[in-house]
């Protein structure tokens, strides 16, 4: 996947000087102080370099899409609707794209009303629009720990305070969530929404169990709280049975035969087809949908009809057996990514060994690995880059930018087998060098395990909890359980 | 152009009930209270109806782009870079797209450093990102009156207070601007930026004169104020000599042979090629660019590589004489739109006559017409729609939603000659019916003129100024000149 992007290496991206910055500083909005460059962006630049094996980006392998099919679909769009493709479209999205979305949702065992769908410029825009609709500065969002690194700067830009709940192998522990909600309530604070990635979590790689899903929806309904269900990878399951979406559980509980009351669903074509089409969607209760639509008007008027019609044409494709072509493509992706996951797991055993522990995802794109606590993966990344390999340092998945400092996110989906092996090997080498510097090559604290690092046995809690920043509010009681990080 | 969009008429867009709304109301952010649906959105839905002649949208005529060329370009992209097209791209944009932008800027007689360019999801996103970088709630933006209706909800979403300066036939009067800036300064307030559309203003149709451009840049430099120069139509000039961009004047004044200090330039491919590609750009001083980039990361990660590579392929096209194909296309658009403008001007003389006055734009897409002050064009639109024609009511171009109530924006670029005549004829008919109701068919106050309605002689100032909302600030002195509308 490296070498798949341009834009770097031509002198662009030069940072402004301190003098230049000072001139404009007074004009910047307060929110810019919490708008740090996410690790994602650095990664994007990095992946443009041909000499770096990037296990960093959230990249699917788009080289698997046949150029002939791309040309054929675009020619079809040209013949039928060039003028429509090149024109503005409705803010809520084109009916033809919404039909595809309804079809994907059906594959996720989730029935949706086309009238409750908005087509967005990628899934990322849903996170932005939901924040725009709901978040005033200082409002609380509850999220998982670790959480999607791309959501971190968005939450920051809206000046949200984020309570991150450490996951274990079954995703977010709902009893922990309830304790956090209780603490917040005691402080007179009601979270605006709970942000979760239930399937093959990014970056944690874990999946929320069915009992927890049921309980999460119950909790949301008991307390009238909105949930943002981010589900980019649901169809990329490599083993085990699919679990129902939170959206479908909430719709069922609402019992009107209609949509959900409290779950806002975020979907995207990025991982089942292409990130380059920049097509995502939200399914939401109408009053919320209305606000998302208003926000989108101001943000970019409408999503590209060029890419909406391309996807619509693609969804008309049938293979020889008459099955939908996109379903077959997803099956091929699953075979490919399953194998790459296994290659990475094996490489981790070989090259990280007992110097780390990591998750074993049943789907998706990512493995979360945690090293000896003396290693800071942000520093490690600098060394790794010199060795020609990149990953996302764990801090990027925490709002405080400090927790997760010994962890890393590894993407197994975007690069070929041999690069996975080589990349993990290179990282393993710098880890061993680091540990050697500590003079404790055998003194690593971890062992390979499917559990997330935070699910440590009692008594070992010093590291993760020491990283927590307490909310600077008078009513706020000190509690090791509550983590409100800006 | 009507019938060119889908999405309406399938039951989508149903409004939530009052009961539903109440359930979610407490969760919405404060900014949503100033996020009104812009007239634009209603227009988008309207233009989807085949029985309505829409003079409303900001639509170019995309039926002029050859389907064969669309297919050919896409096949080229497929052959060369399917995987890149379908993958994520860098947040700042792909180098291939930036090259096209540098070329368009050169055609605008403006030299730019590729390192100071960011590719955005349409020009609309630049407005959003500039607000995100600069605007805290209550901050002041200075804009023209009337201003771009699509900017109104964006400014609203960022809770800006907007001082709108009435234009005359030469655009924004800079002496008026200076008086406003003085008043603001006296009240201890420094505007975050001045928003202007110097060429063939949307919706006013007027062009800022050269002396005013020079003076505006001087004023910005004297007071260290940022200017957002929105220039979607600069190359669509049907007569007269092109005037230098504010960006180039500021770069010249900076005298370092580099970019501008204080002007942020907004460009777009929407009007010279296609809105459907959703490709715009900003050129900005690096410290500002940095913030725009951070904002874009959180908003949508990157602009679609599918459409960036399409545009890049298009810019490689050469016609038989070896000239750049896109230049030839713009020439053909100019011929087409010039004729349509003339058709509309003639139809206005015929059907509106002395019941209105209107601007005579030298380029762009829009004519601004002002009727008898007793007519409210928002009400008139309801009648016009019944007659199968639509326009943008003037109120949409004012932050207070009240000024401009007797004006309308008419788009002459998007529909064929006969529909322009028919559409203007239908509006003329409802106007005459309305005036008839007032019993004063001959009592119209206006006459055809190239001047904007607000440039009224002294003594007649009651109407526009009565619509002005004073700023609710203690230090704020009452002044008829200052118009700060939220």
Coordinates of C-alpha atoms in Angstrom, one line a residue, chain A residues 48-391:
Chain A
X48 CA 3.5 8.0 0.6
X49 CA 7.1 7.0 1.0
X50 CA 8.0 3.9 -1.0
X51 CA 10.8 2.9 1.4
X52 CA 8.5 2.6 4.4
X53 CA 6.4 -0.4 5.2
X54 CA 3.3 1.1 6.7
X55 CA 1.4 -0.9 9.2
X56 CA 0.0 2.4 10.3
X57 CA -2.9 3.7 8.1
X58 CA -6.4 2.4 8.3
X59 CA -6.0 1.3 4.7
X60 CA -7.8 -1.5 3.0
X61 CA -6.1 -3.1 0.0
X62 CA -7.6 -1.3 -3.0
X63 CA -5.3 -3.0 -5.5
X64 CA -7.8 -5.9 -5.3
X65 CA -10.4 -3.9 -7.3
X66 CA -10.1 -4.6 -11.0
X67 CA -9.2 -1.6 -13.2
X68 CA -11.4 -3.0 -16.0
X69 CA -14.4 -3.0 -13.7
X70 CA -13.7 0.6 -12.6
X71 CA -13.5 1.7 -16.2
X72 CA -16.7 -0.3 -17.1
X73 CA -18.7 1.2 -14.2
X74 CA -17.6 4.7 -14.9
X75 CA -18.4 4.3 -18.6
X76 CA -21.9 3.1 -17.6
X77 CA -22.3 6.2 -15.5
X78 CA -21.1 8.3 -18.3
X79 CA -23.5 6.8 -20.8
X80 CA -26.5 7.1 -18.4
X81 CA -25.9 10.2 -16.3
X82 CA -22.8 12.3 -17.0
X83 CA -24.8 15.6 -16.3
X84 CA -26.2 14.2 -13.1
X85 CA -22.8 12.9 -11.9
X86 CA -21.2 16.3 -12.5
X87 CA -24.0 18.3 -11.0
X88 CA -24.8 19.1 -7.3
X89 CA -26.9 16.5 -5.6
X90 CA -29.4 16.7 -2.7
X91 CA -27.8 17.2 0.7
X92 CA -29.2 14.0 2.1
X93 CA -27.8 12.0 -0.7
X94 CA -29.0 10.5 -4.0
X95 CA -31.8 7.8 -3.9
X96 CA -29.6 5.5 -5.9
X97 CA -26.9 5.6 -3.2
X98 CA -29.4 5.2 -0.4
X99 CA -30.6 2.0 -2.0
X100 CA -27.1 0.6 -1.8
X101 CA -26.9 1.6 1.8
X102 CA -30.2 -0.1 2.6
X103 CA -28.7 -3.2 1.0
X104 CA -25.5 -3.1 3.1
X105 CA -27.6 -2.6 6.2
X106 CA -29.7 -5.6 5.3
X107 CA -26.4 -7.6 5.0
X108 CA -25.8 -6.4 8.6
X109 CA -29.2 -7.9 9.5
X110 CA -30.5 -4.4 10.1
X111 CA -33.6 -3.0 8.4
X112 CA -33.5 0.8 7.9
X113 CA -36.0 3.4 6.6
X114 CA -34.4 5.2 3.5
X115 CA -35.9 8.3 5.0
X116 CA -33.7 8.0 8.0
X117 CA -30.4 7.8 6.0
X118 CA -28.0 10.7 5.1
X119 CA -25.1 10.1 2.7
X120 CA -21.9 11.7 4.0
X121 CA -18.4 12.5 2.8
X122 CA -17.0 9.3 4.4
X123 CA -17.7 7.9 7.8
X124 CA -15.5 10.6 9.3
X125 CA -18.0 13.2 8.4
X126 CA -20.7 11.5 10.5
X127 CA -18.5 11.9 13.6
X128 CA -18.0 15.5 12.8
X129 CA -21.7 16.2 12.1
X130 CA -22.8 14.3 15.2
X131 CA -20.5 16.5 17.3
X132 CA -21.7 19.6 15.5
X133 CA -25.3 18.7 16.3
X134 CA -24.8 17.7 19.9
X135 CA -21.6 19.0 21.4
X136 CA -21.1 22.4 23.2
X137 CA -17.7 23.1 24.6
X138 CA -17.2 21.1 27.8
X139 CA -19.9 18.6 27.0
X140 CA -19.2 15.0 27.8
X141 CA -18.8 12.1 25.3
X142 CA -18.3 8.6 26.7
X143 CA -15.9 6.5 24.5
X144 CA -13.9 3.3 24.6
X145 CA -10.3 3.2 25.7
X146 CA -8.5 3.0 23.4
X147 CA -10.7 4.8 20.8
X148 CA -10.6 5.5 17.1
X149 CA -7.5 7.8 16.6
X150 CA -9.4 9.7 13.9
X151 CA -12.2 10.6 16.3
X152 CA -9.7 12.1 18.8
X153 CA -9.0 15.4 16.9
X154 CA -12.7 15.7 16.0
X155 CA -13.8 15.4 19.6
X156 CA -11.0 17.9 20.4
X157 CA -12.2 20.4 17.8
X158 CA -15.6 20.4 19.4
X159 CA -13.9 20.9 22.8
X160 CA -15.6 17.9 24.2
X161 CA -14.5 16.2 27.4
X162 CA -14.3 12.5 26.8
X163 CA -14.6 9.8 29.4
X164 CA -12.8 6.8 28.1
X165 CA -13.7 3.4 29.4
X166 CA -11.0 0.7 29.3
X167 CA -12.1 -2.3 27.3
X168 CA -11.4 -6.0 27.9
X169 CA -11.6 -8.9 25.4
X170 CA -15.4 -8.4 25.2
X171 CA -15.3 -4.7 24.4
X172 CA -16.6 -2.0 26.7
X173 CA -17.6 -3.4 30.1
X174 CA -21.1 -2.1 30.6
X175 CA -21.0 -2.2 34.4
X176 CA -18.0 0.1 34.1
X177 CA -20.0 2.3 31.8
X178 CA -22.8 2.5 34.3
X179 CA -20.5 3.5 37.1
X180 CA -19.1 6.2 34.9
X181 CA -22.6 7.4 34.1
X182 CA -23.5 7.3 37.7
X183 CA -20.5 9.5 38.6
X184 CA -21.3 11.9 35.9
X185 CA -24.9 12.1 37.0
X186 CA -23.8 12.7 40.5
X187 CA -21.8 15.6 39.2
X188 CA -24.9 16.9 37.3
X189 CA -23.6 15.9 33.9
X190 CA -25.3 14.0 31.2
X191 CA -23.2 12.7 28.4
X192 CA -24.3 13.9 25.0
X193 CA -23.5 10.5 23.5
X194 CA -21.7 7.2 23.9
X195 CA -19.3 6.4 21.1
X196 CA -18.6 2.8 20.4
X197 CA -17.1 0.6 17.7
X198 CA -18.7 -2.7 18.6
X199 CA -17.1 -4.9 15.9
X200 CA -13.3 -5.5 15.6
X201 CA -12.8 -2.2 17.4
X202 CA -10.4 0.3 16.0
X203 CA -7.7 0.2 17.3
X204 CA -8.4 -2.4 20.0
X205 CA -9.4 -5.3 17.7
X206 CA -11.9 -6.6 20.2
X207 CA -15.7 -7.2 19.7
X208 CA -18.5 -6.3 22.1
X209 CA -20.3 -9.5 23.2
X210 CA -24.0 -10.0 22.7
X211 CA -24.9 -9.7 26.4
X212 CA -23.1 -6.4 26.5
X213 CA -24.8 -5.1 23.4
X214 CA -28.2 -5.9 24.9
X215 CA -27.3 -4.3 28.1
X216 CA -25.8 -1.2 26.4
X217 CA -29.1 -0.6 24.6
X218 CA -31.0 -1.2 27.8
X219 CA -28.8 1.3 29.6
X220 CA -29.2 3.9 26.8
X221 CA -33.0 3.4 26.9
X222 CA -33.2 3.6 30.7
X223 CA -31.2 6.8 30.8
X224 CA -32.3 8.3 27.5
X225 CA -28.8 8.5 26.1
X226 CA -27.8 8.6 22.5
X227 CA -25.3 6.1 21.2
X228 CA -23.1 6.6 18.1
X229 CA -22.5 3.1 16.7
X230 CA -19.5 3.2 14.4
X231 CA -19.4 0.1 12.3
X232 CA -17.0 0.2 9.4
X233 CA -15.9 -3.4 9.5
X234 CA -19.0 -5.4 10.5
X235 CA -19.0 -7.3 7.2
X236 CA -15.3 -8.1 7.5
X237 CA -15.7 -11.0 9.9
X238 CA -13.2 -13.8 9.4
X239 CA -14.7 -16.2 11.9
X240 CA -17.5 -16.6 14.4
X241 CA -21.1 -15.6 14.1
X242 CA -22.2 -12.0 13.3
X243 CA -23.7 -10.2 16.2
X244 CA -26.7 -7.8 15.9
X245 CA -26.1 -4.1 15.5
X246 CA -26.9 -1.9 18.4
X247 CA -29.2 -0.1 16.0
X248 CA -31.3 -3.2 15.3
X249 CA -31.5 -4.0 19.0
X250 CA -32.7 -0.5 19.8
X251 CA -35.2 -0.6 16.9
X252 CA -36.5 -3.9 18.3
X253 CA -36.8 -2.5 21.8
X254 CA -38.6 0.6 20.4
X255 CA -41.1 -2.0 19.1
X256 CA -42.8 0.2 16.5
X257 CA -41.5 -1.7 13.6
X258 CA -39.5 1.4 12.7
X259 CA -36.0 2.7 13.3
X260 CA -34.0 3.1 16.5
X261 CA -34.8 5.8 19.1
X262 CA -31.4 6.4 20.5
X263 CA -28.8 4.7 18.3
X264 CA -27.2 6.7 15.5
X265 CA -25.6 4.3 13.1
X266 CA -22.4 5.2 11.2
X267 CA -21.6 3.2 8.1
X268 CA -19.1 3.5 5.3
X269 CA -18.1 2.1 1.9
X270 CA -14.5 2.6 2.8
X271 CA -13.6 -0.8 4.1
X272 CA -16.0 -3.0 1.9
X273 CA -15.2 -1.1 -1.3
X274 CA -13.1 2.0 -1.2
X275 CA -12.1 4.9 1.0
X276 CA -11.4 7.0 -2.1
X277 CA -15.1 7.3 -3.0
X278 CA -15.5 9.2 0.3
X279 CA -18.9 7.7 0.9
X280 CA -20.3 7.1 4.4
X281 CA -23.7 7.4 5.9
X282 CA -25.6 7.9 9.1
X283 CA -28.9 6.3 10.0
X284 CA -30.6 8.4 12.8
X285 CA -33.9 9.3 14.4
X286 CA -35.4 12.1 12.3
X287 CA -34.9 15.0 14.7
X288 CA -31.2 14.1 14.8
X289 CA -31.1 13.5 11.1
X290 CA -32.5 16.9 10.5
X291 CA -29.6 18.5 12.4
X292 CA -27.0 16.3 10.7
X293 CA -28.5 17.5 7.4
X294 CA -28.3 21.2 8.4
X295 CA -24.7 20.7 9.5
X296 CA -23.8 19.1 6.2
X297 CA -25.3 21.9 4.2
X298 CA -22.9 24.3 5.8
X299 CA -20.0 21.9 5.7
X300 CA -20.0 20.8 2.0
X301 CA -23.5 21.1 0.5
X302 CA -23.7 17.5 -0.7
X303 CA -21.7 14.3 -1.2
X304 CA -20.1 13.8 -4.6
X305 CA -22.6 12.5 -7.2
X306 CA -19.7 11.2 -9.2
X307 CA -18.8 8.7 -6.5
X308 CA -22.4 8.1 -5.4
X309 CA -23.4 7.0 -9.0
X310 CA -20.2 4.9 -9.3
X311 CA -21.2 3.0 -6.2
X312 CA -24.8 2.7 -7.4
X313 CA -23.6 1.2 -10.7
X314 CA -21.3 -1.2 -8.8
X315 CA -24.2 -2.4 -6.7
X316 CA -26.0 -3.4 -9.9
X317 CA -23.2 -5.8 -10.8
X318 CA -24.0 -9.5 -10.7
X319 CA -21.5 -12.3 -10.9
X320 CA -22.0 -15.5 -13.0
X321 CA -24.2 -17.1 -10.4
X322 CA -26.4 -14.0 -10.2
X323 CA -25.2 -13.0 -6.8
X324 CA -24.5 -9.4 -6.1
X325 CA -21.0 -8.6 -7.2
X326 CA -20.2 -6.5 -4.1
X327 CA -21.0 -9.5 -1.9
X328 CA -18.5 -11.6 -3.8
X329 CA -15.9 -8.8 -3.5
X330 CA -16.4 -8.7 0.3
X331 CA -15.9 -12.4 0.4
X332 CA -12.6 -12.2 -1.5
X333 CA -11.5 -9.3 0.9
X334 CA -12.3 -11.5 3.8
X335 CA -10.2 -14.4 2.5
X336 CA -7.4 -12.0 1.8
X337 CA -7.5 -10.2 5.2
X338 CA -8.0 -13.3 7.2
X339 CA -4.8 -14.7 5.8
X340 CA -3.0 -11.5 6.4
X341 CA -4.2 -11.4 10.0
X342 CA -2.9 -14.9 10.5
X343 CA 0.4 -13.9 9.0
X344 CA 0.7 -11.0 11.3
X345 CA -0.3 -13.0 14.4
X346 CA 2.4 -15.5 13.5
X347 CA 4.9 -12.8 12.9
X348 CA 4.1 -11.2 16.2
X349 CA 4.7 -14.5 18.0
X350 CA 7.9 -14.9 16.2
X351 CA 9.3 -11.3 16.5
X352 CA 7.6 -9.8 19.6
X353 CA 7.3 -13.1 21.5
X354 CA 7.0 -12.5 25.2
X355 CA 8.1 -8.9 24.9
X356 CA 4.5 -8.0 24.2
X357 CA 0.9 -9.1 24.2
X358 CA -1.7 -8.4 21.6
X359 CA -5.3 -8.9 20.6
X360 CA -6.5 -11.5 18.2
X361 CA -9.3 -9.9 16.2
X362 CA -12.1 -11.9 14.6
X363 CA -12.4 -9.4 11.8
X364 CA -11.6 -5.9 10.8
X365 CA -8.2 -4.4 10.0
X366 CA -6.3 -3.9 13.3
X367 CA -4.3 -5.6 16.0
X368 CA -3.5 -3.8 19.2
X369 CA -0.2 -4.7 20.8
X370 CA 1.1 -3.7 24.2
X371 CA 4.8 -3.7 25.1
X372 CA 6.8 -3.5 28.2
X373 CA 5.6 -0.4 30.1
X374 CA 9.0 1.2 30.0
X375 CA 8.7 1.5 26.2
X376 CA 7.0 4.6 24.9
X377 CA 5.8 3.7 21.4
X378 CA 5.8 7.3 20.3
X379 CA 9.6 7.3 20.8
X380 CA 9.8 3.8 19.4
X381 CA 8.1 5.0 16.2
X382 CA 10.9 7.4 15.5
X383 CA 13.4 4.5 15.6
X384 CA 11.0 2.3 13.6
X385 CA 10.7 4.8 10.9
X386 CA 14.5 4.8 10.5
X387 CA 14.2 1.1 10.1
X388 CA 11.6 1.7 7.4
X389 CA 8.4 0.7 9.2
X390 CA 5.5 2.6 10.7
X391 CA 2.6 1.9 13.1

